[in-house]
Short mmCIF file of C-alpha atoms and ligand atoms in Angstrom, two decimals:
data_model
loop_
_atom_site.label_atom_id
_atom_site.label_comp_id
_atom_site.label_asym_id
_atom_site.label_seq_id
_atom_site.Cartn_x
_atom_site.Cartn_y
_atom_site.Cartn_z
CA UNK H 1 -0.50 -45.72 26.52
CA UNK H 2 -1.13 -42.03 25.83
CA UNK H 3 -2.79 -41.32 22.47
CA UNK H 4 0.07 -38.89 21.71
CA UNK H 5 2.70 -41.60 22.20
CA UNK H 6 0.73 -43.86 19.84
CA UNK H 7 0.76 -41.18 17.13
CA UNK H 8 4.42 -40.24 17.53
CA UNK H 9 5.79 -43.76 17.78
CA UNK H 10 4.31 -44.87 14.45
CA UNK H 11 6.92 -45.75 11.84
CA UNK H 12 7.34 -43.29 8.97
CA UNK H 13 7.52 -45.20 5.70
CA UNK H 14 8.86 -43.20 2.75
CA UNK H 15 7.68 -45.83 0.29
CA UNK H 16 11.13 -46.36 -1.26
CA UNK H 17 12.49 -48.85 1.24
CA UNK H 18 13.43 -46.23 3.84
CA UNK H 19 11.47 -46.39 7.09
CA UNK H 20 12.05 -44.12 10.08
CA UNK H 21 11.35 -45.85 13.41
CA UNK H 22 9.09 -42.99 14.58
CA UNK H 23 7.80 -39.51 13.68
CA UNK H 24 10.37 -37.41 15.58
CA UNK H 25 12.90 -35.65 13.37
CA UNK H 26 15.96 -33.87 14.73
CA UNK H 27 15.90 -30.67 12.68
CA UNK H 28 19.07 -29.40 10.95
CA UNK H 29 21.29 -27.23 13.15
CA UNK H 30 24.56 -25.78 11.87
CA UNK H 31 27.18 -27.07 14.31
CA UNK H 32 30.15 -24.79 13.43
CA UNK H 33 32.46 -27.71 14.21
CA UNK H 34 34.44 -27.71 10.99
CA UNK H 35 37.95 -26.32 10.53
CA UNK H 36 38.41 -22.68 9.64
CA UNK H 37 37.61 -22.08 5.99
CA UNK H 38 35.32 -25.13 5.78
CA UNK H 39 36.29 -28.79 6.05
CA UNK H 40 35.18 -32.40 5.93
CA UNK H 41 33.53 -33.77 9.12
CA UNK H 42 35.80 -33.47 12.18
CA UNK H 43 36.18 -35.77 15.23
CA UNK H 44 34.25 -33.17 17.33
CA UNK H 45 31.30 -33.38 14.92
CA UNK H 46 31.23 -37.18 15.11
CA UNK H 47 31.23 -37.02 18.91
CA UNK H 48 28.20 -34.70 18.84
CA UNK H 49 26.20 -36.92 16.47
CA UNK H 50 26.87 -40.09 18.47
CA UNK H 51 24.62 -38.57 21.17
CA UNK H 52 21.71 -38.03 18.77
CA UNK H 53 22.29 -41.46 17.17
CA UNK H 54 21.51 -43.28 20.42
CA UNK H 55 18.66 -41.01 21.55
CA UNK H 56 15.76 -42.68 19.70
CA UNK H 57 15.12 -40.10 16.94
CA UNK H 58 13.21 -41.35 13.89
CA UNK H 59 15.32 -39.25 11.57
CA UNK H 60 18.36 -37.06 12.12
CA UNK H 61 18.95 -34.22 9.67
CA UNK H 62 22.48 -32.85 9.92
CA UNK H 63 23.28 -29.16 10.13
CA UNK H 64 23.85 -27.57 6.77
CA UNK H 65 26.84 -28.80 4.78
CA UNK H 66 28.05 -26.32 2.15
CA UNK H 67 28.36 -27.47 -1.44
CA UNK H 68 30.75 -24.60 -2.21
CA UNK H 69 33.70 -23.81 0.08
CA UNK H 70 33.76 -20.24 -1.17
CA UNK H 71 30.22 -19.67 0.15
CA UNK H 72 30.00 -20.84 3.75
CA UNK H 73 27.40 -19.46 6.17
CA UNK H 74 30.12 -19.24 8.83
CA UNK H 75 33.86 -19.86 8.50
CA UNK H 76 33.68 -23.12 10.52
CA UNK H 77 31.09 -24.94 8.42
CA UNK H 78 31.35 -28.54 7.25
CA UNK H 79 31.59 -28.45 3.47
CA UNK H 80 32.39 -30.22 0.24
CA UNK H 81 35.36 -29.15 -1.86
CA UNK H 82 34.81 -28.74 -5.62
CA UNK H 83 33.78 -31.97 -7.37
CA UNK H 84 34.81 -34.61 -8.36
CA UNK H 85 35.01 -35.95 -4.81
CA UNK H 86 37.98 -38.10 -3.84
CA UNK H 87 37.82 -41.48 -2.10
CA UNK H 88 39.54 -39.90 0.91
CA UNK H 89 36.71 -37.36 1.24
CA UNK H 90 34.08 -40.08 0.88
CA UNK H 91 35.72 -42.04 3.68
CA UNK H 92 35.56 -38.94 5.97
CA UNK H 93 31.84 -38.67 5.22
CA UNK H 94 31.48 -42.44 5.70
CA UNK H 95 32.76 -42.06 9.26
CA UNK H 96 30.15 -39.28 9.75
CA UNK H 97 27.38 -41.55 8.39
CA UNK H 98 28.44 -44.37 10.75
CA UNK H 99 28.55 -42.09 13.80
CA UNK H 100 25.28 -40.26 13.13
CA UNK H 101 23.30 -43.41 12.34
CA UNK H 102 24.74 -45.30 15.30
CA UNK H 103 26.23 -47.98 13.04
CA UNK H 104 29.56 -47.54 14.81
CA UNK H 105 27.85 -48.31 18.14
CA UNK H 106 26.94 -51.99 18.45
CA UNK H 107 24.76 -51.36 21.51
CA UNK H 108 22.12 -49.60 19.38
CA UNK H 109 19.44 -51.92 18.09
CA UNK H 110 19.16 -51.96 14.28
CA UNK H 111 15.42 -51.19 14.52
CA UNK H 112 16.11 -48.22 16.78
CA UNK H 113 18.58 -46.45 14.51
CA UNK H 114 17.56 -43.15 12.95
CA UNK H 115 17.58 -42.47 9.24
CA UNK H 116 20.30 -39.89 8.64
CA UNK H 117 19.92 -37.16 6.05
CA UNK H 118 22.57 -34.55 5.19
CA UNK H 119 21.33 -31.02 4.63
CA UNK H 120 23.05 -29.41 1.63
CA UNK H 121 23.33 -25.64 1.32
CA UNK H 122 24.81 -22.81 -0.69
CA UNK H 123 24.71 -19.76 1.58
CA UNK H 124 24.45 -17.32 -1.35
CA UNK H 125 23.92 -13.67 -0.38
CA UNK H 126 23.81 -14.65 3.32
CA UNK H 127 27.41 -15.87 3.26
CA UNK H 128 29.36 -13.58 5.62
CA UNK H 129 32.31 -11.72 4.15
CA UNK H 130 35.44 -13.85 4.35
CA UNK H 131 33.48 -17.10 4.82
CA UNK H 132 35.60 -19.23 2.51
CA UNK H 133 36.56 -16.40 0.13
CA UNK H 134 38.55 -13.18 0.37
CA UNK H 135 36.61 -10.52 2.33
CA UNK H 136 36.49 -8.21 -0.70
CA UNK H 137 34.97 -10.88 -2.98
CA UNK H 138 31.18 -10.50 -3.24
CA UNK H 139 28.88 -13.44 -2.57
CA UNK H 140 27.01 -14.94 -5.51
CA UNK H 141 23.23 -14.49 -5.57
CA UNK H 142 20.35 -14.57 -8.06
CA UNK H 143 20.54 -10.76 -8.29
CA UNK H 144 22.64 -7.97 -6.76
CA UNK H 145 20.20 -7.20 -3.92
CA UNK H 146 22.12 -6.10 -0.79
CA UNK H 147 21.54 -7.72 2.59
CA UNK H 148 19.54 -5.50 4.99
CA UNK H 149 19.12 -7.31 8.34
CA UNK H 150 20.04 -4.10 10.23
CA UNK H 151 17.53 -1.88 8.42
CA UNK H 152 16.11 -0.74 11.79
CA UNK H 153 19.35 1.12 12.55
CA UNK H 154 19.37 3.60 9.65
CA UNK H 155 22.77 4.64 8.32
CA UNK H 156 24.64 2.73 11.04
CA UNK H 157 22.71 -0.40 10.11
CA UNK H 158 23.47 0.11 6.44
CA UNK H 159 27.18 0.38 7.22
CA UNK H 160 27.03 -2.71 9.43
CA UNK H 161 25.29 -4.75 6.73
CA UNK H 162 27.85 -3.62 4.18
CA UNK H 163 30.68 -4.59 6.52
CA UNK H 164 29.26 -8.03 7.28
CA UNK H 165 27.88 -9.00 3.87
CA UNK H 166 28.31 -6.31 1.22
CA UNK H 167 26.34 -6.37 -2.03
CA UNK H 168 26.28 -9.75 -3.78
CA UNK H 169 26.93 -10.28 -7.47
CA UNK H 170 24.28 -11.76 -9.80
CA UNK H 171 25.23 -15.25 -10.99
CA UNK H 172 25.96 -15.91 -14.64
CA UNK H 173 24.27 -18.86 -16.38
CA UNK H 174 27.47 -20.99 -16.31
CA UNK H 175 27.75 -20.27 -12.54
CA UNK H 176 24.17 -21.48 -12.09
CA UNK H 177 24.95 -24.69 -13.98
CA UNK H 178 28.07 -25.16 -11.87
CA UNK H 179 26.02 -24.80 -8.69
CA UNK H 180 23.47 -27.38 -9.91
CA UNK H 181 26.38 -29.76 -10.50
CA UNK H 182 27.82 -29.07 -7.02
CA UNK H 183 24.52 -29.98 -5.31
CA UNK H 184 24.13 -33.13 -7.41
CA UNK H 185 27.75 -34.20 -6.82
CA UNK H 186 27.35 -33.66 -3.06
CA UNK H 187 24.15 -35.78 -3.07
CA UNK H 188 26.03 -38.54 -4.90
CA UNK H 189 28.89 -38.34 -2.39
CA UNK H 190 26.43 -38.65 0.54
CA UNK H 191 24.88 -41.69 -1.08
CA UNK H 192 28.30 -43.31 -1.60
CA UNK H 193 29.19 -42.52 2.02
CA UNK H 194 26.18 -44.49 3.31
CA UNK H 195 23.75 -41.75 4.37
CA UNK H 196 20.03 -42.36 3.90
CA UNK H 197 19.41 -39.14 2.01
CA UNK H 198 19.97 -35.44 1.53
CA UNK H 199 17.84 -32.38 2.14
CA UNK H 200 18.25 -29.33 -0.11
CA UNK H 201 18.15 -26.18 2.03
CA UNK H 202 15.76 -23.91 0.16
CA UNK H 203 14.58 -21.87 3.14
CA UNK H 204 15.80 -19.16 5.55
CA UNK H 205 17.15 -16.88 2.78
CA UNK H 206 20.04 -19.05 1.60
CA UNK H 207 20.80 -19.34 -2.13
CA UNK H 208 17.92 -21.58 -3.25
CA UNK H 209 15.48 -19.66 -1.07
CA UNK H 210 16.81 -16.38 -2.54
CA UNK H 211 16.03 -17.76 -6.02
CA UNK H 212 12.45 -18.55 -4.91
CA UNK H 213 11.87 -15.05 -3.50
CA UNK H 214 10.63 -12.24 -5.79
CA UNK H 215 12.45 -9.72 -3.57
CA UNK H 216 15.90 -11.19 -4.12
CA UNK H 217 15.42 -12.76 -7.55
CA UNK H 218 15.05 -9.96 -10.11
CA UNK H 219 16.38 -12.02 -13.01
CA UNK H 220 14.79 -11.72 -16.41
CA UNK H 221 16.21 -14.98 -17.83
CA UNK H 222 14.86 -18.54 -17.44
CA UNK H 223 15.63 -18.52 -13.67
CA UNK H 224 13.60 -15.44 -12.73
CA UNK H 225 10.17 -13.91 -13.25
CA UNK H 226 7.06 -15.77 -12.13
CA UNK H 227 7.00 -18.34 -9.32
CA UNK H 228 7.53 -21.23 -11.73
CA UNK H 229 10.69 -19.72 -13.23
CA UNK H 230 12.02 -18.86 -9.77
CA UNK H 231 11.54 -22.51 -8.73
CA UNK H 232 13.32 -23.79 -11.85
CA UNK H 233 16.79 -24.05 -10.28
CA UNK H 234 15.48 -26.12 -7.36
CA UNK H 235 13.67 -28.55 -9.66
CA UNK H 236 16.75 -28.82 -11.89
CA UNK H 237 18.87 -29.75 -8.87
CA UNK H 238 16.37 -32.43 -7.83
CA UNK H 239 16.37 -33.86 -11.37
CA UNK H 240 20.18 -33.86 -11.60
CA UNK H 241 20.65 -35.33 -8.11
CA UNK H 242 18.05 -38.06 -8.81
CA UNK H 243 20.05 -39.19 -11.85
CA UNK H 244 23.07 -39.82 -9.62
CA UNK H 245 21.58 -41.62 -6.59
CA UNK H 246 19.58 -44.86 -6.22
CA UNK H 247 15.76 -44.61 -5.86
CA UNK H 248 16.04 -45.80 -2.28
CA UNK H 249 18.06 -42.69 -1.39
CA UNK H 250 15.90 -39.92 0.09
CA UNK H 251 15.81 -36.44 -1.43
CA UNK H 252 14.05 -33.83 0.69
CA UNK H 253 13.70 -30.06 0.50
CA UNK H 254 13.41 -27.53 3.32
CA UNK H 255 11.04 -24.79 2.17
CA UNK H 256 9.77 -21.50 3.55
CA UNK H 257 6.04 -21.10 4.12
CA UNK H 258 6.69 -17.35 3.75
CA UNK H 259 9.71 -15.05 4.07
CA UNK H 260 7.68 -12.77 6.38
CA UNK H 261 9.17 -9.67 4.72
CA UNK H 262 7.66 -7.11 2.34
CA UNK H 263 8.05 -8.28 -1.25
CA UNK H 264 9.35 -11.72 -0.21
CA UNK H 265 7.98 -15.19 -0.93
CA UNK H 266 4.23 -15.27 -0.27
CA UNK H 267 2.23 -18.13 1.16
CA UNK H 268 0.50 -18.69 -2.20
CA UNK H 269 3.84 -19.06 -3.98
CA UNK H 270 5.08 -21.31 -1.17
CA UNK H 271 2.07 -23.61 -1.63
CA UNK H 272 2.86 -23.81 -5.34
CA UNK H 273 6.47 -24.72 -4.51
CA UNK H 274 5.32 -27.62 -2.33
CA UNK H 275 2.98 -28.84 -5.09
CA UNK H 276 5.58 -28.62 -7.85
CA UNK H 277 8.09 -30.55 -5.77
CA UNK H 278 5.52 -33.24 -5.03
CA UNK H 279 4.46 -33.43 -8.69
CA UNK H 280 8.10 -33.73 -9.79
CA UNK H 281 8.09 -37.26 -8.39
CA UNK H 282 11.71 -37.18 -7.23
CA UNK H 283 11.15 -35.55 -3.84
CA UNK H 284 10.51 -37.81 -0.86
CA UNK H 285 9.80 -35.16 1.75
CA UNK H 286 9.35 -31.44 2.28
CA UNK H 287 10.27 -29.83 5.60
CA UNK H 288 8.27 -26.67 6.27
CA UNK H 289 9.83 -23.62 7.92
CA UNK H 290 9.83 -19.83 7.32
CA UNK H 291 11.76 -16.54 7.66
CA UNK H 292 15.34 -15.51 6.86
CA UNK H 293 18.21 -13.36 8.22
CA UNK H 294 16.21 -10.22 7.39
CA UNK H 295 13.32 -11.46 9.51
CA UNK H 296 14.54 -14.29 11.75
CA UNK H 297 11.59 -13.90 14.17
CA UNK H 298 10.93 -17.64 13.91
CA UNK H 299 14.12 -18.09 15.93
CA UNK H 300 12.82 -15.98 18.80
CA UNK H 301 10.36 -16.94 21.50
CA UNK H 302 6.70 -16.09 21.02
CA UNK H 303 6.83 -16.22 17.20
CA UNK H 304 3.35 -16.16 15.71
CA UNK H 305 3.15 -16.76 11.94
CA UNK H 306 -0.37 -15.31 11.68
CA UNK H 307 0.64 -12.12 13.49
CA UNK H 308 3.68 -11.75 11.19
CA UNK H 309 1.34 -12.08 8.20
CA UNK H 310 -1.01 -9.40 9.55
CA UNK H 311 1.98 -7.08 10.11
CA UNK H 312 2.98 -7.59 6.48
CA UNK H 313 -0.53 -6.77 5.34
CA UNK H 314 -0.25 -3.47 7.28
CA UNK H 315 -2.62 -4.26 10.13
CA UNK H 316 -1.70 -1.41 12.48
CA UNK H 317 -3.58 -2.98 15.38
CA UNK H 318 -0.71 -5.46 15.61
CA UNK H 319 2.00 -3.66 17.55
CA UNK H 320 5.70 -4.30 17.06
CA UNK H 321 7.14 -6.54 19.77
CA UNK H 322 8.20 -4.56 22.83
CA UNK H 323 11.93 -4.39 23.20
CA UNK H 324 13.68 -5.85 26.19
CA UNK H 325 10.77 -7.96 27.35
CA UNK H 326 11.51 -11.24 25.72
CA UNK H 327 11.71 -13.26 28.93
CA UNK H 328 8.43 -11.97 30.31
CA UNK H 329 6.92 -12.26 26.84
CA UNK H 330 7.95 -15.91 26.86
CA UNK H 331 6.14 -16.51 30.14
CA UNK H 332 2.99 -14.77 28.86
CA UNK H 333 3.30 -16.75 25.70
CA UNK H 334 3.54 -20.02 27.60
CA UNK H 335 0.37 -19.11 29.49
CA UNK H 336 -1.41 -18.26 26.27
CA UNK H 337 -0.15 -21.44 24.74
CA UNK H 338 -1.55 -23.64 27.44
CA UNK H 339 -4.84 -21.72 27.21
CA UNK H 340 -5.21 -22.49 23.53
CA UNK H 341 -4.74 -25.97 22.27
CA UNK H 342 -1.33 -27.64 22.20
CA UNK H 343 -2.25 -28.49 18.64
CA UNK H 344 -1.20 -24.98 17.56
CA UNK H 345 2.24 -25.16 19.16
CA UNK H 346 3.81 -25.60 15.69
CA UNK H 347 4.77 -22.17 14.32
CA UNK H 348 3.70 -23.07 10.79
CA UNK H 349 0.59 -25.03 11.76
CA UNK H 350 -1.80 -23.24 9.37
CA UNK H 351 0.54 -23.41 6.40
CA UNK H 352 1.25 -27.10 7.02
CA UNK H 353 -2.49 -27.78 6.97
CA UNK H 354 -2.93 -25.87 3.69
CA UNK H 355 0.08 -27.62 2.16
CA UNK H 356 -1.38 -31.01 3.03
CA UNK H 357 -4.82 -30.07 1.66
CA UNK H 358 -3.13 -28.79 -1.49
CA UNK H 359 -1.50 -32.14 -2.25
CA UNK H 360 -3.41 -34.98 -3.90
CA UNK H 361 -4.16 -37.77 -1.42
CA UNK H 362 -2.14 -40.10 -3.65
CA UNK H 363 1.04 -37.98 -3.28
CA UNK H 364 3.92 -39.95 -1.83
CA UNK H 365 5.80 -36.80 -0.74
CA UNK H 366 5.90 -36.71 3.04
CA UNK H 367 5.51 -33.44 4.95
CA UNK H 368 7.46 -32.50 8.06
CA UNK H 369 6.70 -29.35 10.04
CA UNK H 370 9.48 -27.74 12.09
CA UNK H 371 9.42 -24.84 14.52
CA UNK H 372 8.12 -24.14 18.01
CA UNK H 373 7.45 -27.70 19.12
CA UNK H 374 8.26 -28.32 22.76
CA UNK H 375 5.74 -30.71 24.21
CA UNK H 376 4.57 -34.23 23.52
CA UNK H 377 0.98 -33.02 23.12
CA UNK H 378 2.09 -30.25 20.75
CA UNK H 379 4.06 -32.68 18.57
CA UNK H 380 1.26 -35.24 18.39
CA UNK H 381 -1.27 -32.43 17.87
CA UNK H 382 0.67 -31.13 14.86
CA UNK H 383 0.48 -34.55 13.21
CA UNK H 384 -3.13 -35.17 14.14
CA UNK H 385 -4.47 -31.76 13.13
CA UNK H 386 -2.41 -30.80 10.10
CA UNK H 387 -1.93 -34.36 8.83
CA UNK H 388 1.80 -33.86 8.34
CA UNK H 389 3.88 -37.02 8.52
CA UNK H 390 6.61 -35.95 10.92
CA UNK H 391 7.65 -33.18 13.30
CA UNK H 392 11.03 -31.44 13.25
CA UNK H 393 12.59 -30.35 16.52
CA UNK H 394 15.59 -28.03 16.58
CA UNK H 395 16.50 -26.13 19.72
CA UNK H 396 15.04 -28.68 22.14
CA UNK H 397 17.25 -31.32 20.51
CA UNK H 398 20.34 -29.27 21.37
CA UNK H 399 19.33 -28.79 25.00
CA UNK H 400 17.80 -32.20 25.43
CA UNK H 401 19.32 -34.68 22.95
CA UNK H 402 17.40 -37.56 24.57
CA UNK H 403 14.03 -35.88 24.01
CA UNK H 404 12.56 -38.89 22.10
CA UNK H 405 13.20 -41.15 25.10
CA UNK H 406 11.02 -38.87 27.23
CA UNK H 407 8.38 -38.06 24.64
CA UNK H 408 7.92 -41.71 23.64
CA UNK H 409 8.06 -43.11 27.18
CA UNK H 410 4.97 -45.34 27.40
CA UNK H 411 5.18 -45.45 31.17
CA UNK H 412 4.42 -41.74 31.42
CA UNK H 413 0.76 -41.70 30.49
CA UNK H 414 -0.10 -38.07 31.25
CA UNK H 415 1.05 -35.73 28.44
CA UNK H 416 1.25 -32.83 30.89
CA UNK H 417 3.70 -34.72 33.12
CA UNK H 418 7.04 -32.84 33.00
CA UNK H 419 8.74 -36.23 32.47
CA UNK H 420 7.04 -36.44 29.05
CA UNK H 421 8.45 -33.14 27.88
CA UNK H 422 11.70 -31.24 27.63
CA UNK H 423 12.91 -28.69 30.17
CA UNK H 424 11.80 -25.06 30.12
CA UNK H 425 14.60 -22.54 29.91
CA UNK H 426 15.28 -18.88 29.26
CA UNK H 427 18.31 -17.79 27.27
CA UNK H 428 20.44 -15.45 29.42
CA UNK H 429 20.80 -11.93 28.04
CA UNK H 430 17.92 -12.28 25.58
CA UNK H 431 15.97 -9.55 27.41
CA UNK H 432 18.90 -7.13 27.18
CA UNK H 433 19.56 -7.88 23.53
CA UNK H 434 15.90 -7.18 22.80
CA UNK H 435 16.77 -3.46 23.12
CA UNK H 436 18.88 -3.65 19.97
CA UNK H 437 16.55 -2.85 17.05
CA UNK H 438 17.96 -5.62 14.84
CA UNK H 439 16.08 -8.90 15.08
CA UNK H 440 19.14 -10.69 13.76
CA UNK H 441 21.08 -9.95 16.98
CA UNK H 442 18.61 -11.59 19.38
CA UNK H 443 18.00 -14.52 17.03
CA UNK H 444 21.76 -14.83 16.42
CA UNK H 445 22.53 -14.96 20.12
CA UNK H 446 19.82 -17.60 20.60
CA UNK H 447 21.46 -19.66 17.86
CA UNK H 448 24.95 -19.25 19.33
CA UNK H 449 23.63 -20.15 22.79
CA UNK H 450 22.21 -23.41 21.40
CA UNK H 451 25.58 -24.07 19.75
CA UNK H 452 26.95 -23.68 23.27
CA UNK H 453 24.59 -26.45 24.44
CA UNK H 454 25.88 -28.70 21.64
CA UNK H 455 29.45 -28.07 22.76
CA UNK H 456 28.68 -29.88 26.04
CA UNK H 457 27.74 -32.94 24.02
CA UNK H 458 31.03 -32.78 22.13
CA UNK H 459 32.72 -33.04 25.52
CA UNK H 460 30.35 -35.91 26.50
CA UNK H 461 28.68 -33.74 29.14
CA UNK H 462 25.03 -32.94 29.78
CA UNK H 463 23.97 -29.54 28.38
CA UNK H 464 23.62 -27.02 31.21
CA UNK H 465 20.90 -24.40 30.66
CA UNK H 466 22.15 -22.56 33.76
CA UNK H 467 25.65 -22.05 32.40
CA UNK H 468 27.06 -18.53 32.41
CA UNK H 469 27.52 -16.63 29.17
CA UNK H 470 31.35 -16.83 29.26
CA UNK H 471 31.13 -20.59 29.79
CA UNK H 472 28.84 -20.90 26.78
CA UNK H 473 31.13 -18.82 24.58
CA UNK H 474 34.26 -20.67 25.62
CA UNK H 475 32.49 -23.98 25.17
CA UNK H 476 31.66 -23.17 21.56
CA UNK H 477 35.28 -22.66 20.70
CA UNK H 478 36.79 -25.33 22.94
CA UNK H 479 36.37 -28.13 20.39
CA UNK H 480 38.10 -25.95 17.80
CA UNK H 481 40.92 -25.28 20.25
CA UNK H 482 41.26 -29.01 20.79
CA UNK H 483 41.70 -29.32 17.06
CA UNK H 484 44.49 -26.75 17.36
CA UNK H 485 42.56 -24.08 15.47
CA UNK H 486 44.43 -21.18 16.98
CA UNK H 487 42.49 -18.55 15.02
CA UNK H 488 39.29 -19.91 16.57
CA UNK H 489 40.87 -19.50 19.98
CA UNK H 490 41.74 -15.87 19.26
CA UNK H 491 38.22 -15.26 17.94
CA UNK H 492 36.85 -16.85 21.14
CA UNK H 493 38.81 -14.41 23.28
CA UNK H 494 37.53 -11.48 21.22
CA UNK H 495 33.91 -12.64 21.41
CA UNK H 496 34.38 -13.24 25.14
CA UNK H 497 35.58 -9.65 25.67
CA UNK H 498 32.83 -8.17 23.52
CA UNK H 499 30.23 -10.14 25.45
CA UNK H 500 31.47 -8.62 28.68
CA UNK H 501 31.47 -5.00 27.55
CA UNK H 502 27.68 -4.68 27.44
CA UNK H 503 27.60 -6.72 30.67
CA UNK H 504 25.30 -9.41 29.42
CA UNK H 505 23.49 -10.46 32.56
CA UNK H 506 23.19 -13.99 33.68
CA UNK H 507 19.59 -14.93 34.32
CA UNK H 508 18.25 -17.88 36.24
CA UNK H 509 16.20 -20.34 34.24
CA UNK H 510 12.60 -20.87 35.15
C1 LIG R 1 21.97 -23.56 16.50
C2 LIG R 1 21.00 -23.61 15.35
C3 LIG R 1 21.48 -23.85 14.08
C4 LIG R 1 20.58 -23.97 13.01
N1 LIG R 1 21.06 -24.32 11.78
C5 LIG R 1 20.20 -24.64 10.79
C6 LIG R 1 20.67 -25.22 9.59
O1 LIG R 1 21.86 -25.50 9.42
N2 LIG R 1 19.75 -25.50 8.64
C7 LIG R 1 18.40 -25.26 8.81
O2 LIG R 1 17.61 -25.55 7.91
N3 LIG R 1 17.94 -24.73 9.94
C8 LIG R 1 18.79 -24.43 10.94
N4 LIG R 1 18.31 -23.99 12.13
C9 LIG R 1 16.85 -23.82 12.28
C10 LIG R 1 16.19 -25.10 12.79
O3 LIG R 1 16.33 -26.17 11.89
C11 LIG R 1 14.68 -24.87 13.02
O4 LIG R 1 14.08 -24.56 11.78
C12 LIG R 1 14.42 -23.74 14.01
O5 LIG R 1 15.30 -23.83 15.11
C13 LIG R 1 12.98 -23.79 14.52
O6 LIG R 1 12.72 -25.01 15.14
P1 LIG R 1 12.70 -25.17 16.76
O7 LIG R 1 11.65 -24.21 17.27
O8 LIG R 1 12.33 -26.60 16.99
O9 LIG R 1 14.05 -24.81 17.25
C14 LIG R 1 19.18 -23.81 13.21
C15 LIG R 1 18.73 -23.54 14.50
C16 LIG R 1 19.61 -23.44 15.56
C17 LIG R 1 19.08 -23.19 16.94
#
């Protein structure tokens, strides 16, 4: 058996009675399969998760589920209404727990079922206008710091950001307490529904991440100031959630290693956040990621955390990425990647290593590193070299839901054998979109394209990386149409037309 398979197929014991059958974690991916305005899990969502349930993952983390229906990331997000939660709602979530864990499929062996963890989010300042609230109502945030993802486009960018997000309003203390209660009530509901745990989304610029960042948290009360005060809300949520769920229920946190923007969360603060969560005693795992809507480079090919850091420190020898060359950049990058060790395939490899070294050996908090992992050797290398406990896989899980079956296949001994890894693919149009000087656009299209891959699974079909752009766009909205969401259908037609105007080219995969 390959050494990599040995490493990845070890059980992951959380020490509280929960054991994942292996080290492969399906990372959270927002599915956009709810009803317009936010809803409980839908039949389309259950169909999608049944595919991951039978694919051999050690743990499946759901896409983010909003704890506040007035603050969705997108209008079609799965969400909780205001607490207290009714029995009818719990039974909707129970059906989701059964489908995503494979308990509603008797052909899946008990020992082979993944642990299923629901990611909980408040989108905060990144909630698009009209996502669950009237378009003129501002989003709630730690402080009134406007969103600036389109900064590269001057006045036009400023207008675009205002149109999409506007300036948020700083939360009052009672609103903060209400949000703590919403997270805790959602955790309790997930426990009652039969999930194995929850993960608090405190990365990528959403509400809890905005509290952690000195750029977006300018508060002068108990929830702002130094790193410890900025982390206070997160620790309060963990404490409150812990009171309401049994010890055997997992509580995890997704954290940024850095925001990769000027004035944002630094690596030093991020290391402190990991330590405080571990010392709290109520956190079973921390998933490491990085970036946000204002710098979503981690969602584009060729992301290099060290290079992003050097750019932040003003190293002028590091040039900005060339526009319009993403596909060729990806090929160069793949070459470079095979030249260096697979062990560095994980985007946040260095941070993960520091985070592990920073924790006492006796700490029971498990670390999971997510981002950039594509190969069996890379996944095993991340565990072996950074001593994290698990590896999170996002985009590859959308394109290749059965990835664990390939990666853990003992009969394929050579790690370089294509049968041990997922397929290589290039996202059509990504080169063209690279000309737009807003990183959010390219990263956003990559995200939407992967949602398109998930839509095949909803229809019980194999994801097709060669599909045309119109097919992808229609596929995303088809499940909503099936649920008679007519507004989604109209939106699909609009998006379809807009996609054609710039003539997004179809590219062959490599
Ligand atoms: C379609 C899509 C939706 C995503 N939604 C979420 C989300 O809901 N919560 C989250 O923490 N990360 C989300 N992510 C980010 C992934 O969890 C992961 O951090 C990122 O894709 C990098 O990992 P990868 O290189 O394995 O894809 C999303 C990514 C994609 C492609």
